[in-house]
Amino acid sequence: MDIIKLIPSLKSFLKPFYLADKKIGLVPTMGALHEGHLALVRRSKAENDLTVVTIFVNPAQFNNPDDLDKYPRSLDADLALLRDEGVDLVFVPEVEEIYPQPIGISINFSLLENTLEGKFRPNHFGGVAIIVAKLFHLIAPDVAYFGQKDLQQVSIISRLVSDLHFDLEIAMIASVREKNGLALSSRNQRLNEREREQATVLYQSLQFSKTELLLGTSWLDIVERAASLIAEKPLVRLEYLELVNVHDFTLAKEINSQIPQAICIAAYVGDIRLIDNILLSD
Ligand code: PAF
């Protein structure tokens, strides 16, 4: 497995693969890898000639400096996991390599950005779009893999690809969960035992909401009942529970079988913010 930190070395490494018309899969990550990331890696390995993983904690997507500081970092363990998976190349740039000067552009997705995560984390998606666009330019993959846990991020990135005519495919891979339903996330590492147990109410609320919605219960009623379920867990503070159109993240109040819909949740568990979602079609 090659580990590269500099952009010129990355380009030299990739050149022969472009010339030989090899299929390149990209798995962008911020490290602190878990089985959810490894599911993306395995799909990329199965579908491409070369799998590139990037590890970069992107300061531009953190609106809260404390969150950036506390974001878990475990490079040695990450590299060991990737080596075991047979990854070909890991790109691990320093911040100065990616942002040699202050960022001069901003990307705004208007409506897509102003609901749910966009609303609660101002400028977050602009920062995601900048790093993802840079990685797409630098690596020029055929397919890029993202996890369903960050569903709104997948929508934003799909929109970035179509708006800017990137010549690649976006693959969304289902969330990996612990046995108790908790979606794997690098942030889970920061949960203590009690918080981890109470965090399972996020997925329980999603399942409850989906079941009730399919039974015909009104969305308003569902939100009220799910909020009561969550209120039974003193360490959990609900931020939102919304039914959305997956393509543009407009909010819905009822099932529409003509469009893909999902239920999305965000909550603080202690001081750790977690998100999760469930597709109505699953
Ligand atoms: O999902 C993530 O880990 C990050 O948002 C991403 C896509 C790697 C961009 O920094």
PDB file of C-alpha atoms and ligand atoms in Angstrom:
ATOM      1  CA  MET A   1       0.000   0.000   0.000  1.00  0.00           C
ATOM      2  CA  ASP A   2       1.404   3.397  -1.000  1.00  0.00           C
ATOM      3  CA  ILE A   3       0.977   6.360   1.320  1.00  0.00           C
ATOM      4  CA  ILE A   4       1.305   9.756  -0.308  1.00  0.00           C
ATOM      5  CA  LYS A   5       1.201  13.201   1.284  1.00  0.00           C
ATOM      6  CA  LEU A   6       2.018  15.536  -1.607  1.00  0.00           C
ATOM      7  CA  ILE A   7      -0.042  16.461  -4.664  1.00  0.00           C
ATOM      8  CA  PRO A   8       2.784  16.117  -7.264  1.00  0.00           C
ATOM      9  CA  SER A   9       3.550  12.584  -5.999  1.00  0.00           C
ATOM     10  CA  LEU A  10      -0.157  11.741  -6.133  1.00  0.00           C
ATOM     11  CA  LYS A  11      -0.326  12.857  -9.767  1.00  0.00           C
ATOM     12  CA  SER A  12       2.791  10.880 -10.757  1.00  0.00           C
ATOM     13  CA  PHE A  13       1.422   7.793  -9.032  1.00  0.00           C
ATOM     14  CA  LEU A  14      -1.928   8.007 -10.845  1.00  0.00           C
ATOM     15  CA  LYS A  15      -0.655   8.862 -14.345  1.00  0.00           C
ATOM     16  CA  PRO A  16       0.126   5.282 -15.500  1.00  0.00           C
ATOM     17  CA  PHE A  17      -3.331   4.169 -14.329  1.00  0.00           C
ATOM     18  CA  TYR A  18      -5.014   6.839 -16.484  1.00  0.00           C
ATOM     19  CA  LEU A  19      -2.835   5.869 -19.468  1.00  0.00           C
ATOM     20  CA  ALA A  20      -3.744   2.193 -19.034  1.00  0.00           C
ATOM     21  CA  ASP A  21      -7.427   3.195 -18.755  1.00  0.00           C
ATOM     22  CA  LYS A  22      -7.747   1.564 -15.344  1.00  0.00           C
ATOM     23  CA  LYS A  23     -10.936   2.074 -13.358  1.00  0.00           C
ATOM     24  CA  ILE A  24     -10.303   4.141 -10.224  1.00  0.00           C
ATOM     25  CA  GLY A  25     -12.484   4.081  -7.105  1.00  0.00           C
ATOM     26  CA  LEU A  26     -12.196   6.853  -4.509  1.00  0.00           C
ATOM     27  CA  VAL A  27     -13.202   6.616  -0.855  1.00  0.00           C
ATOM     28  CA  PRO A  28     -12.868  10.071   0.740  1.00  0.00           C
ATOM     29  CA  THR A  29     -12.704   9.958   4.555  1.00  0.00           C
ATOM     30  CA  MET A  30     -11.715  12.042   7.542  1.00  0.00           C
ATOM     31  CA  GLY A  31     -10.094   9.014   9.185  1.00  0.00           C
ATOM     32  CA  ALA A  32     -11.056   7.411  12.522  1.00  0.00           C
ATOM     33  CA  LEU A  33     -12.094   4.533  10.304  1.00  0.00           C
ATOM     34  CA  HIS A  34     -14.722   1.946  11.245  1.00  0.00           C
ATOM     35  CA  GLU A  35     -16.666  -0.845   9.530  1.00  0.00           C
ATOM     36  CA  GLY A  36     -18.834   1.754   7.753  1.00  0.00           C
ATOM     37  CA  HIS A  37     -15.763   3.103   5.932  1.00  0.00           C
ATOM     38  CA  LEU A  38     -14.503  -0.414   5.299  1.00  0.00           C
ATOM     39  CA  ALA A  39     -17.816  -1.270   3.593  1.00  0.00           C
ATOM     40  CA  LEU A  40     -17.087   1.568   1.133  1.00  0.00           C
ATOM     41  CA  VAL A  41     -13.530   0.333   0.645  1.00  0.00           C
ATOM     42  CA  ARG A  42     -14.705  -3.233  -0.029  1.00  0.00           C
ATOM     43  CA  ARG A  43     -17.206  -2.048  -2.632  1.00  0.00           C
ATOM     44  CA  SER A  44     -14.549   0.024  -4.314  1.00  0.00           C
ATOM     45  CA  LYS A  45     -12.105  -2.899  -4.298  1.00  0.00           C
ATOM     46  CA  ALA A  46     -14.753  -5.154  -5.863  1.00  0.00           C
ATOM     47  CA  GLU A  47     -15.681  -2.669  -8.589  1.00  0.00           C
ATOM     48  CA  ASN A  48     -12.400  -0.984  -9.591  1.00  0.00           C
ATOM     49  CA  ASP A  49      -8.823  -1.702 -10.671  1.00  0.00           C
ATOM     50  CA  LEU A  50      -7.398   0.777  -8.177  1.00  0.00           C
ATOM     51  CA  THR A  51      -8.814   1.958  -4.835  1.00  0.00           C
ATOM     52  CA  VAL A  52      -7.665   5.286  -3.451  1.00  0.00           C
ATOM     53  CA  VAL A  53      -8.617   6.254   0.106  1.00  0.00           C
ATOM     54  CA  THR A  54      -8.081   9.799   1.311  1.00  0.00           C
ATOM     55  CA  ILE A  55      -7.727  10.721   4.979  1.00  0.00           C
ATOM     56  CA  PHE A  56      -8.074  14.419   5.632  1.00  0.00           C
ATOM     57  CA  VAL A  57      -9.871  16.154   8.504  1.00  0.00           C
ATOM     58  CA  ASN A  58     -11.167  19.074   6.481  1.00  0.00           C
ATOM     59  CA  PRO A  59     -11.184  22.277   8.560  1.00  0.00           C
ATOM     60  CA  ALA A  60     -13.400  24.034   5.998  1.00  0.00           C
ATOM     61  CA  GLN A  61     -16.418  21.906   6.885  1.00  0.00           C
ATOM     62  CA  PHE A  62     -16.330  22.497  10.656  1.00  0.00           C
ATOM     63  CA  ASN A  63     -18.341  25.495  11.767  1.00  0.00           C
ATOM     64  CA  ASN A  64     -17.400  24.785  15.373  1.00  0.00           C
ATOM     65  CA  PRO A  65     -13.631  24.938  16.168  1.00  0.00           C
ATOM     66  CA  ASP A  66     -14.156  22.781  19.249  1.00  0.00           C
ATOM     67  CA  ASP A  67     -15.727  20.051  17.093  1.00  0.00           C
ATOM     68  CA  LEU A  68     -12.699  20.200  14.759  1.00  0.00           C
ATOM     69  CA  ASP A  69     -10.279  19.915  17.711  1.00  0.00           C
ATOM     70  CA  LYS A  70     -12.167  17.011  19.206  1.00  0.00           C
ATOM     71  CA  TYR A  71     -12.644  15.120  15.948  1.00  0.00           C
ATOM     72  CA  PRO A  72     -11.020  11.702  16.580  1.00  0.00           C
ATOM     73  CA  ARG A  73      -7.716  11.069  14.821  1.00  0.00           C
ATOM     74  CA  SER A  74      -6.085   7.634  14.638  1.00  0.00           C
ATOM     75  CA  LEU A  75      -3.844   7.578  11.590  1.00  0.00           C
ATOM     76  CA  ASP A  76      -1.713   4.539  12.472  1.00  0.00           C
ATOM     77  CA  ALA A  77      -4.737   2.371  13.222  1.00  0.00           C
ATOM     78  CA  ASP A  78      -6.474   3.658  10.049  1.00  0.00           C
ATOM     79  CA  LEU A  79      -3.492   2.760   7.873  1.00  0.00           C
ATOM     80  CA  ALA A  80      -3.322  -0.723   9.419  1.00  0.00           C
ATOM     81  CA  LEU A  81      -7.014  -1.299   8.626  1.00  0.00           C
ATOM     82  CA  LEU A  82      -6.583  -0.093   5.049  1.00  0.00           C
ATOM     83  CA  ARG A  83      -3.507  -2.259   4.558  1.00  0.00           C
ATOM     84  CA  ASP A  84      -5.528  -5.289   5.703  1.00  0.00           C
ATOM     85  CA  GLU A  85      -8.221  -4.432   3.147  1.00  0.00           C
ATOM     86  CA  GLY A  86      -5.641  -4.375   0.343  1.00  0.00           C
ATOM     87  CA  VAL A  87      -6.095  -0.681  -0.476  1.00  0.00           C
ATOM     88  CA  ASP A  88      -3.684   0.472  -3.192  1.00  0.00           C
ATOM     89  CA  LEU A  89      -3.110   4.083  -2.264  1.00  0.00           C
ATOM     90  CA  VAL A  90      -3.829   6.320   0.714  1.00  0.00           C
ATOM     91  CA  PHE A  91      -3.577  10.073   0.217  1.00  0.00           C
ATOM     92  CA  VAL A  92      -2.957  11.797   3.560  1.00  0.00           C
ATOM     93  CA  PRO A  93      -2.251  15.472   2.857  1.00  0.00           C
ATOM     94  CA  GLU A  94      -1.479  18.111   5.474  1.00  0.00           C
ATOM     95  CA  VAL A  95      -3.829  21.096   5.682  1.00  0.00           C
ATOM     96  CA  GLU A  96      -1.237  23.341   3.946  1.00  0.00           C
ATOM     97  CA  GLU A  97      -1.097  20.983   0.964  1.00  0.00           C
ATOM     98  CA  ILE A  98      -4.840  21.262   0.368  1.00  0.00           C
ATOM     99  CA  TYR A  99      -5.250  24.889   1.420  1.00  0.00           C
ATOM    100  CA  PRO A 100      -1.938  26.638   0.601  1.00  0.00           C
ATOM    101  CA  GLN A 101      -3.785  29.943   0.730  1.00  0.00           C
ATOM    102  CA  PRO A 102      -7.043  31.057   2.349  1.00  0.00           C
ATOM    103  CA  ILE A 103     -10.006  29.673   0.403  1.00  0.00           C
ATOM    104  CA  GLY A 104     -11.035  32.194  -2.256  1.00  0.00           C
ATOM    105  CA  ILE A 105     -14.323  30.658  -3.355  1.00  0.00           C
ATOM    106  CA  SER A 106     -17.512  29.628  -1.661  1.00  0.00           C
ATOM    107  CA  ILE A 107     -20.080  27.099  -2.810  1.00  0.00           C
ATOM    108  CA  ASN A 108     -23.702  27.420  -1.822  1.00  0.00           C
ATOM    109  CA  PHE A 109     -26.444  24.955  -2.687  1.00  0.00           C
ATOM    110  CA  SER A 110     -29.317  27.296  -1.761  1.00  0.00           C
ATOM    111  CA  LEU A 111     -32.362  25.191  -0.842  1.00  0.00           C
ATOM    112  CA  LEU A 112     -30.456  21.906  -0.436  1.00  0.00           C
ATOM    113  CA  GLU A 113     -28.209  23.640   2.042  1.00  0.00           C
ATOM    114  CA  ASN A 114     -30.777  25.507   4.055  1.00  0.00           C
ATOM    115  CA  THR A 115     -32.582  22.613   5.663  1.00  0.00           C
ATOM    116  CA  LEU A 116     -31.542  20.007   8.232  1.00  0.00           C
ATOM    117  CA  GLU A 117     -27.742  19.746   8.418  1.00  0.00           C
ATOM    118  CA  GLY A 118     -27.319  22.890   6.306  1.00  0.00           C
ATOM    119  CA  LYS A 119     -29.454  24.896   8.703  1.00  0.00           C
ATOM    120  CA  PHE A 120     -27.902  23.529  11.891  1.00  0.00           C
ATOM    121  CA  ARG A 121     -24.301  23.613  10.602  1.00  0.00           C
ATOM    122  CA  PRO A 122     -23.863  26.863   8.624  1.00  0.00           C
ATOM    123  CA  ASN A 123     -21.214  26.633   5.841  1.00  0.00           C
ATOM    124  CA  HIS A 124     -20.710  22.924   6.499  1.00  0.00           C
ATOM    125  CA  PHE A 125     -21.786  21.776   3.039  1.00  0.00           C
ATOM    126  CA  GLY A 126     -19.854  24.579   1.322  1.00  0.00           C
ATOM    127  CA  GLY A 127     -16.731  23.189   3.034  1.00  0.00           C
ATOM    128  CA  VAL A 128     -17.598  19.609   2.083  1.00  0.00           C
ATOM    129  CA  ALA A 129     -18.156  20.642  -1.540  1.00  0.00           C
ATOM    130  CA  ILE A 130     -14.777  22.390  -1.729  1.00  0.00           C
ATOM    131  CA  ILE A 131     -12.768  19.435  -0.438  1.00  0.00           C
ATOM    132  CA  VAL A 132     -14.727  16.912  -2.484  1.00  0.00           C
ATOM    133  CA  ALA A 133     -14.338  19.003  -5.666  1.00  0.00           C
ATOM    134  CA  LYS A 134     -10.577  19.284  -4.982  1.00  0.00           C
ATOM    135  CA  LEU A 135     -10.298  15.500  -4.504  1.00  0.00           C
ATOM    136  CA  PHE A 136     -12.309  14.828  -7.671  1.00  0.00           C
ATOM    137  CA  HIS A 137      -9.952  17.117  -9.627  1.00  0.00           C
ATOM    138  CA  LEU A 138      -6.802  15.686  -8.063  1.00  0.00           C
ATOM    139  CA  ILE A 139      -7.712  12.013  -8.367  1.00  0.00           C
ATOM    140  CA  ALA A 140     -10.207  11.965 -11.261  1.00  0.00           C
ATOM    141  CA  PRO A 141     -11.876   8.748 -10.065  1.00  0.00           C
ATOM    142  CA  ASP A 142     -14.450   6.808 -12.074  1.00  0.00           C
ATOM    143  CA  VAL A 143     -16.563   6.147  -8.990  1.00  0.00           C
ATOM    144  CA  ALA A 144     -16.613   7.854  -5.571  1.00  0.00           C
ATOM    145  CA  TYR A 145     -18.141   6.071  -2.581  1.00  0.00           C
ATOM    146  CA  PHE A 146     -20.098   7.727   0.231  1.00  0.00           C
ATOM    147  CA  GLY A 147     -22.096   6.353   3.159  1.00  0.00           C
ATOM    148  CA  GLN A 148     -25.870   6.672   3.434  1.00  0.00           C
ATOM    149  CA  LYS A 149     -25.540   7.862   7.040  1.00  0.00           C
ATOM    150  CA  ASP A 150     -24.693  11.293   5.599  1.00  0.00           C
ATOM    151  CA  LEU A 151     -27.627  11.237   3.201  1.00  0.00           C
ATOM    152  CA  GLN A 152     -27.857  15.000   2.712  1.00  0.00           C
ATOM    153  CA  GLN A 153     -24.126  15.057   1.976  1.00  0.00           C
ATOM    154  CA  VAL A 154     -24.694  12.442  -0.754  1.00  0.00           C
ATOM    155  CA  SER A 155     -27.443  14.637  -2.272  1.00  0.00           C
ATOM    156  CA  ILE A 156     -25.214  17.706  -2.161  1.00  0.00           C
ATOM    157  CA  ILE A 157     -22.294  15.856  -3.744  1.00  0.00           C
ATOM    158  CA  SER A 158     -24.532  14.373  -6.458  1.00  0.00           C
ATOM    159  CA  ARG A 159     -25.684  17.910  -7.213  1.00  0.00           C
ATOM    160  CA  LEU A 160     -22.071  19.146  -7.276  1.00  0.00           C
ATOM    161  CA  VAL A 161     -21.221  16.423  -9.790  1.00  0.00           C
ATOM    162  CA  SER A 162     -24.098  17.289 -12.088  1.00  0.00           C
ATOM    163  CA  ASP A 163     -23.772  21.082 -11.761  1.00  0.00           C
ATOM    164  CA  LEU A 164     -20.021  21.047 -12.470  1.00  0.00           C
ATOM    165  CA  HIS A 165     -20.087  18.170 -15.004  1.00  0.00           C
ATOM    166  CA  PHE A 166     -17.666  15.940 -13.114  1.00  0.00           C
ATOM    167  CA  ASP A 167     -17.280  12.790 -15.174  1.00  0.00           C
ATOM    168  CA  LEU A 168     -17.788  10.233 -12.429  1.00  0.00           C
ATOM    169  CA  GLU A 169     -20.387   8.143 -10.690  1.00  0.00           C
ATOM    170  CA  ILE A 170     -21.462   8.563  -7.059  1.00  0.00           C
ATOM    171  CA  ALA A 171     -22.153   5.304  -5.218  1.00  0.00           C
ATOM    172  CA  MET A 172     -24.087   5.425  -1.961  1.00  0.00           C
ATOM    173  CA  ILE A 173     -23.524   2.491   0.394  1.00  0.00           C
ATOM    174  CA  ALA A 174     -26.014   1.548   3.148  1.00  0.00           C
ATOM    175  CA  SER A 175     -25.149   2.507   6.733  1.00  0.00           C
ATOM    176  CA  VAL A 176     -23.471  -0.138   8.858  1.00  0.00           C
ATOM    177  CA  ARG A 177     -25.051  -0.517  12.305  1.00  0.00           C
ATOM    178  CA  GLU A 178     -24.158  -2.042  15.622  1.00  0.00           C
ATOM    179  CA  LYS A 179     -26.388  -4.929  16.753  1.00  0.00           C
ATOM    180  CA  ASN A 180     -28.484  -2.473  18.782  1.00  0.00           C
ATOM    181  CA  GLY A 181     -29.113  -0.351  15.652  1.00  0.00           C
ATOM    182  CA  LEU A 182     -26.701   2.517  16.381  1.00  0.00           C
ATOM    183  CA  ALA A 183     -25.272   3.695  13.032  1.00  0.00           C
ATOM    184  CA  LEU A 184     -21.477   3.513  13.001  1.00  0.00           C
ATOM    185  CA  SER A 185     -19.846   6.930  13.119  1.00  0.00           C
ATOM    186  CA  SER A 186     -16.373   8.128  14.017  1.00  0.00           C
ATOM    187  CA  ARG A 187     -18.070  10.335  16.615  1.00  0.00           C
ATOM    188  CA  ASN A 188     -19.385   7.245  18.475  1.00  0.00           C
ATOM    189  CA  GLN A 189     -15.867   6.808  19.868  1.00  0.00           C
ATOM    190  CA  ARG A 190     -16.558   9.797  22.096  1.00  0.00           C
ATOM    191  CA  LEU A 191     -19.730   8.324  23.646  1.00  0.00           C
ATOM    192  CA  ASN A 192     -19.470   6.890  27.142  1.00  0.00           C
ATOM    193  CA  GLU A 193     -21.309   3.678  27.983  1.00  0.00           C
ATOM    194  CA  ARG A 194     -24.529   5.376  29.123  1.00  0.00           C
ATOM    195  CA  GLU A 195     -24.586   7.720  26.162  1.00  0.00           C
ATOM    196  CA  ARG A 196     -23.954   4.846  23.769  1.00  0.00           C
ATOM    197  CA  GLU A 197     -26.918   2.950  25.222  1.00  0.00           C
ATOM    198  CA  GLN A 198     -29.219   5.981  25.052  1.00  0.00           C
ATOM    199  CA  ALA A 199     -28.059   6.836  21.509  1.00  0.00           C
ATOM    200  CA  THR A 200     -29.906   3.762  20.246  1.00  0.00           C
ATOM    201  CA  VAL A 201     -33.113   5.790  20.574  1.00  0.00           C
ATOM    202  CA  LEU A 202     -32.196   7.582  17.318  1.00  0.00           C
ATOM    203  CA  TYR A 203     -32.616   4.481  15.170  1.00  0.00           C
ATOM    204  CA  GLN A 204     -35.583   3.308  17.266  1.00  0.00           C
ATOM    205  CA  SER A 205     -37.299   6.639  16.535  1.00  0.00           C
ATOM    206  CA  LEU A 206     -36.578   6.289  12.820  1.00  0.00           C
ATOM    207  CA  GLN A 207     -38.004   2.777  12.725  1.00  0.00           C
ATOM    208  CA  PHE A 208     -41.026   3.805  14.775  1.00  0.00           C
ATOM    209  CA  SER A 209     -41.643   6.811  12.497  1.00  0.00           C
ATOM    210  CA  LYS A 210     -41.351   4.780   9.322  1.00  0.00           C
ATOM    211  CA  THR A 211     -43.682   2.043  10.567  1.00  0.00           C
ATOM    212  CA  GLU A 212     -46.304   4.561  11.679  1.00  0.00           C
ATOM    213  CA  LEU A 213     -46.038   6.541   8.449  1.00  0.00           C
ATOM    214  CA  LEU A 214     -46.597   3.394   6.390  1.00  0.00           C
ATOM    215  CA  LEU A 215     -49.591   2.583   8.620  1.00  0.00           C
ATOM    216  CA  GLY A 216     -51.105   5.947   7.742  1.00  0.00           C
ATOM    217  CA  THR A 217     -50.473   7.890  10.981  1.00  0.00           C
ATOM    218  CA  SER A 218     -50.148  11.639  10.387  1.00  0.00           C
ATOM    219  CA  TRP A 219     -46.603  13.006  10.316  1.00  0.00           C
ATOM    220  CA  LEU A 220     -47.352  15.598  13.015  1.00  0.00           C
ATOM    221  CA  ASP A 221     -48.614  12.896  15.334  1.00  0.00           C
ATOM    222  CA  ILE A 222     -45.556  10.745  14.619  1.00  0.00           C
ATOM    223  CA  VAL A 223     -43.122  13.558  15.410  1.00  0.00           C
ATOM    224  CA  GLU A 224     -44.891  14.238  18.696  1.00  0.00           C
ATOM    225  CA  ARG A 225     -44.798  10.578  19.728  1.00  0.00           C
ATOM    226  CA  ALA A 226     -41.181  10.097  18.627  1.00  0.00           C
ATOM    227  CA  ALA A 227     -40.209  13.213  20.602  1.00  0.00           C
ATOM    228  CA  SER A 228     -41.807  11.678  23.719  1.00  0.00           C
ATOM    229  CA  LEU A 229     -39.871   8.456  23.134  1.00  0.00           C
ATOM    230  CA  ILE A 230     -36.641  10.474  22.918  1.00  0.00           C
ATOM    231  CA  ALA A 231     -37.545  12.567  25.974  1.00  0.00           C
ATOM    232  CA  GLU A 232     -37.414   9.358  28.033  1.00  0.00           C
ATOM    233  CA  LYS A 233     -33.636   9.366  27.468  1.00  0.00           C
ATOM    234  CA  PRO A 234     -32.257  12.198  29.620  1.00  0.00           C
ATOM    235  CA  LEU A 235     -28.899  12.366  27.788  1.00  0.00           C
ATOM    236  CA  VAL A 236     -30.493  12.803  24.353  1.00  0.00           C
ATOM    237  CA  ARG A 237     -31.654  16.176  22.987  1.00  0.00           C
ATOM    238  CA  LEU A 238     -33.517  16.046  19.688  1.00  0.00           C
ATOM    239  CA  GLU A 239     -32.572  18.656  17.109  1.00  0.00           C
ATOM    240  CA  TYR A 240     -34.786  17.541  14.247  1.00  0.00           C
ATOM    241  CA  LEU A 241     -36.827  14.628  12.951  1.00  0.00           C
ATOM    242  CA  GLU A 242     -37.973  15.307   9.404  1.00  0.00           C
ATOM    243  CA  LEU A 243     -39.488  13.554   6.419  1.00  0.00           C
ATOM    244  CA  VAL A 244     -37.689  14.689   3.250  1.00  0.00           C
ATOM    245  CA  ASN A 245     -37.479  14.279  -0.496  1.00  0.00           C
ATOM    246  CA  VAL A 246     -34.085  12.584  -0.950  1.00  0.00           C
ATOM    247  CA  HIS A 247     -33.164  14.508  -4.123  1.00  0.00           C
ATOM    248  CA  ASP A 248     -33.567  18.069  -2.945  1.00  0.00           C
ATOM    249  CA  PHE A 249     -34.198  17.689   0.796  1.00  0.00           C
ATOM    250  CA  THR A 250     -37.451  19.613   0.676  1.00  0.00           C
ATOM    251  CA  LEU A 251     -39.532  18.771   3.733  1.00  0.00           C
ATOM    252  CA  ALA A 252     -42.660  16.652   3.383  1.00  0.00           C
ATOM    253  CA  LYS A 253     -45.610  16.050   5.656  1.00  0.00           C
ATOM    254  CA  GLU A 254     -46.900  12.875   4.013  1.00  0.00           C
ATOM    255  CA  ILE A 255     -45.841   9.904   1.932  1.00  0.00           C
ATOM    256  CA  ASN A 256     -45.389  10.552  -1.777  1.00  0.00           C
ATOM    257  CA  SER A 257     -44.846   7.279  -3.618  1.00  0.00           C
ATOM    258  CA  GLN A 258     -43.666   9.151  -6.739  1.00  0.00           C
ATOM    259  CA  ILE A 259     -40.406  10.344  -5.163  1.00  0.00           C
ATOM    260  CA  PRO A 260     -37.733   8.737  -2.965  1.00  0.00           C
ATOM    261  CA  GLN A 261     -38.245   9.879   0.620  1.00  0.00           C
ATOM    262  CA  ALA A 262     -36.322   9.437   3.850  1.00  0.00           C
ATOM    263  CA  ILE A 263     -36.751  10.218   7.522  1.00  0.00           C
ATOM    264  CA  CYS A 264     -33.742  12.040   8.959  1.00  0.00           C
ATOM    265  CA  ILE A 265     -32.839  12.653  12.582  1.00  0.00           C
ATOM    266  CA  ALA A 266     -30.191  14.688  14.423  1.00  0.00           C
ATOM    267  CA  ALA A 267     -29.718  14.747  18.174  1.00  0.00           C
ATOM    268  CA  TYR A 268     -27.141  15.568  20.775  1.00  0.00           C
ATOM    269  CA  VAL A 269     -26.208  12.650  22.995  1.00  0.00           C
ATOM    270  CA  GLY A 270     -24.346  14.309  25.847  1.00  0.00           C
ATOM    271  CA  ASP A 271     -22.306  16.879  23.908  1.00  0.00           C
ATOM    272  CA  ILE A 272     -21.897  14.700  20.823  1.00  0.00           C
ATOM    273  CA  ARG A 273     -24.059  15.430  17.826  1.00  0.00           C
ATOM    274  CA  LEU A 274     -25.241  12.359  15.912  1.00  0.00           C
ATOM    275  CA  ILE A 275     -27.295  11.990  12.734  1.00  0.00           C
ATOM    276  CA  ASP A 276     -29.057   9.035  11.143  1.00  0.00           C
ATOM    277  CA  ASN A 277     -31.726   8.346   8.539  1.00  0.00           C
ATOM    278  CA  ILE A 278     -33.924   5.648   7.064  1.00  0.00           C
ATOM    279  CA  LEU A 279     -35.167   5.413   3.474  1.00  0.00           C
ATOM    280  CA  LEU A 280     -38.879   4.753   3.100  1.00  0.00           C
ATOM    281  CA  SER A 281     -38.102   2.410   0.230  1.00  0.00           C
ATOM    282  CA  ASP A 282     -35.807   0.079   2.234  1.00  0.00           C
TER     283      ASP A 282
HETATM  284  O1  PAF B   1     -18.145  12.204   5.144  1.00  0.00           O
HETATM  285  C1  PAF B   1     -16.994  12.594   5.425  1.00  0.00           C
HETATM  286  O2  PAF B   1     -16.220  11.923   6.102  1.00  0.00           O
HETATM  287  C2  PAF B   1     -16.523  13.949   4.924  1.00  0.00           C
HETATM  288  O3  PAF B   1     -17.562  14.869   4.917  1.00  0.00           O
HETATM  289  C3  PAF B   1     -15.858  13.877   3.529  1.00  0.00           C
HETATM  290  C4  PAF B   1     -16.840  13.431   2.464  1.00  0.00           C
HETATM  291  C5  PAF B   1     -14.678  12.920   3.583  1.00  0.00           C
HETATM  292  C6  PAF B   1     -15.343  15.262   3.131  1.00  0.00           C
HETATM  293  O4  PAF B   1     -14.428  15.746   4.057  1.00  0.00           O
END
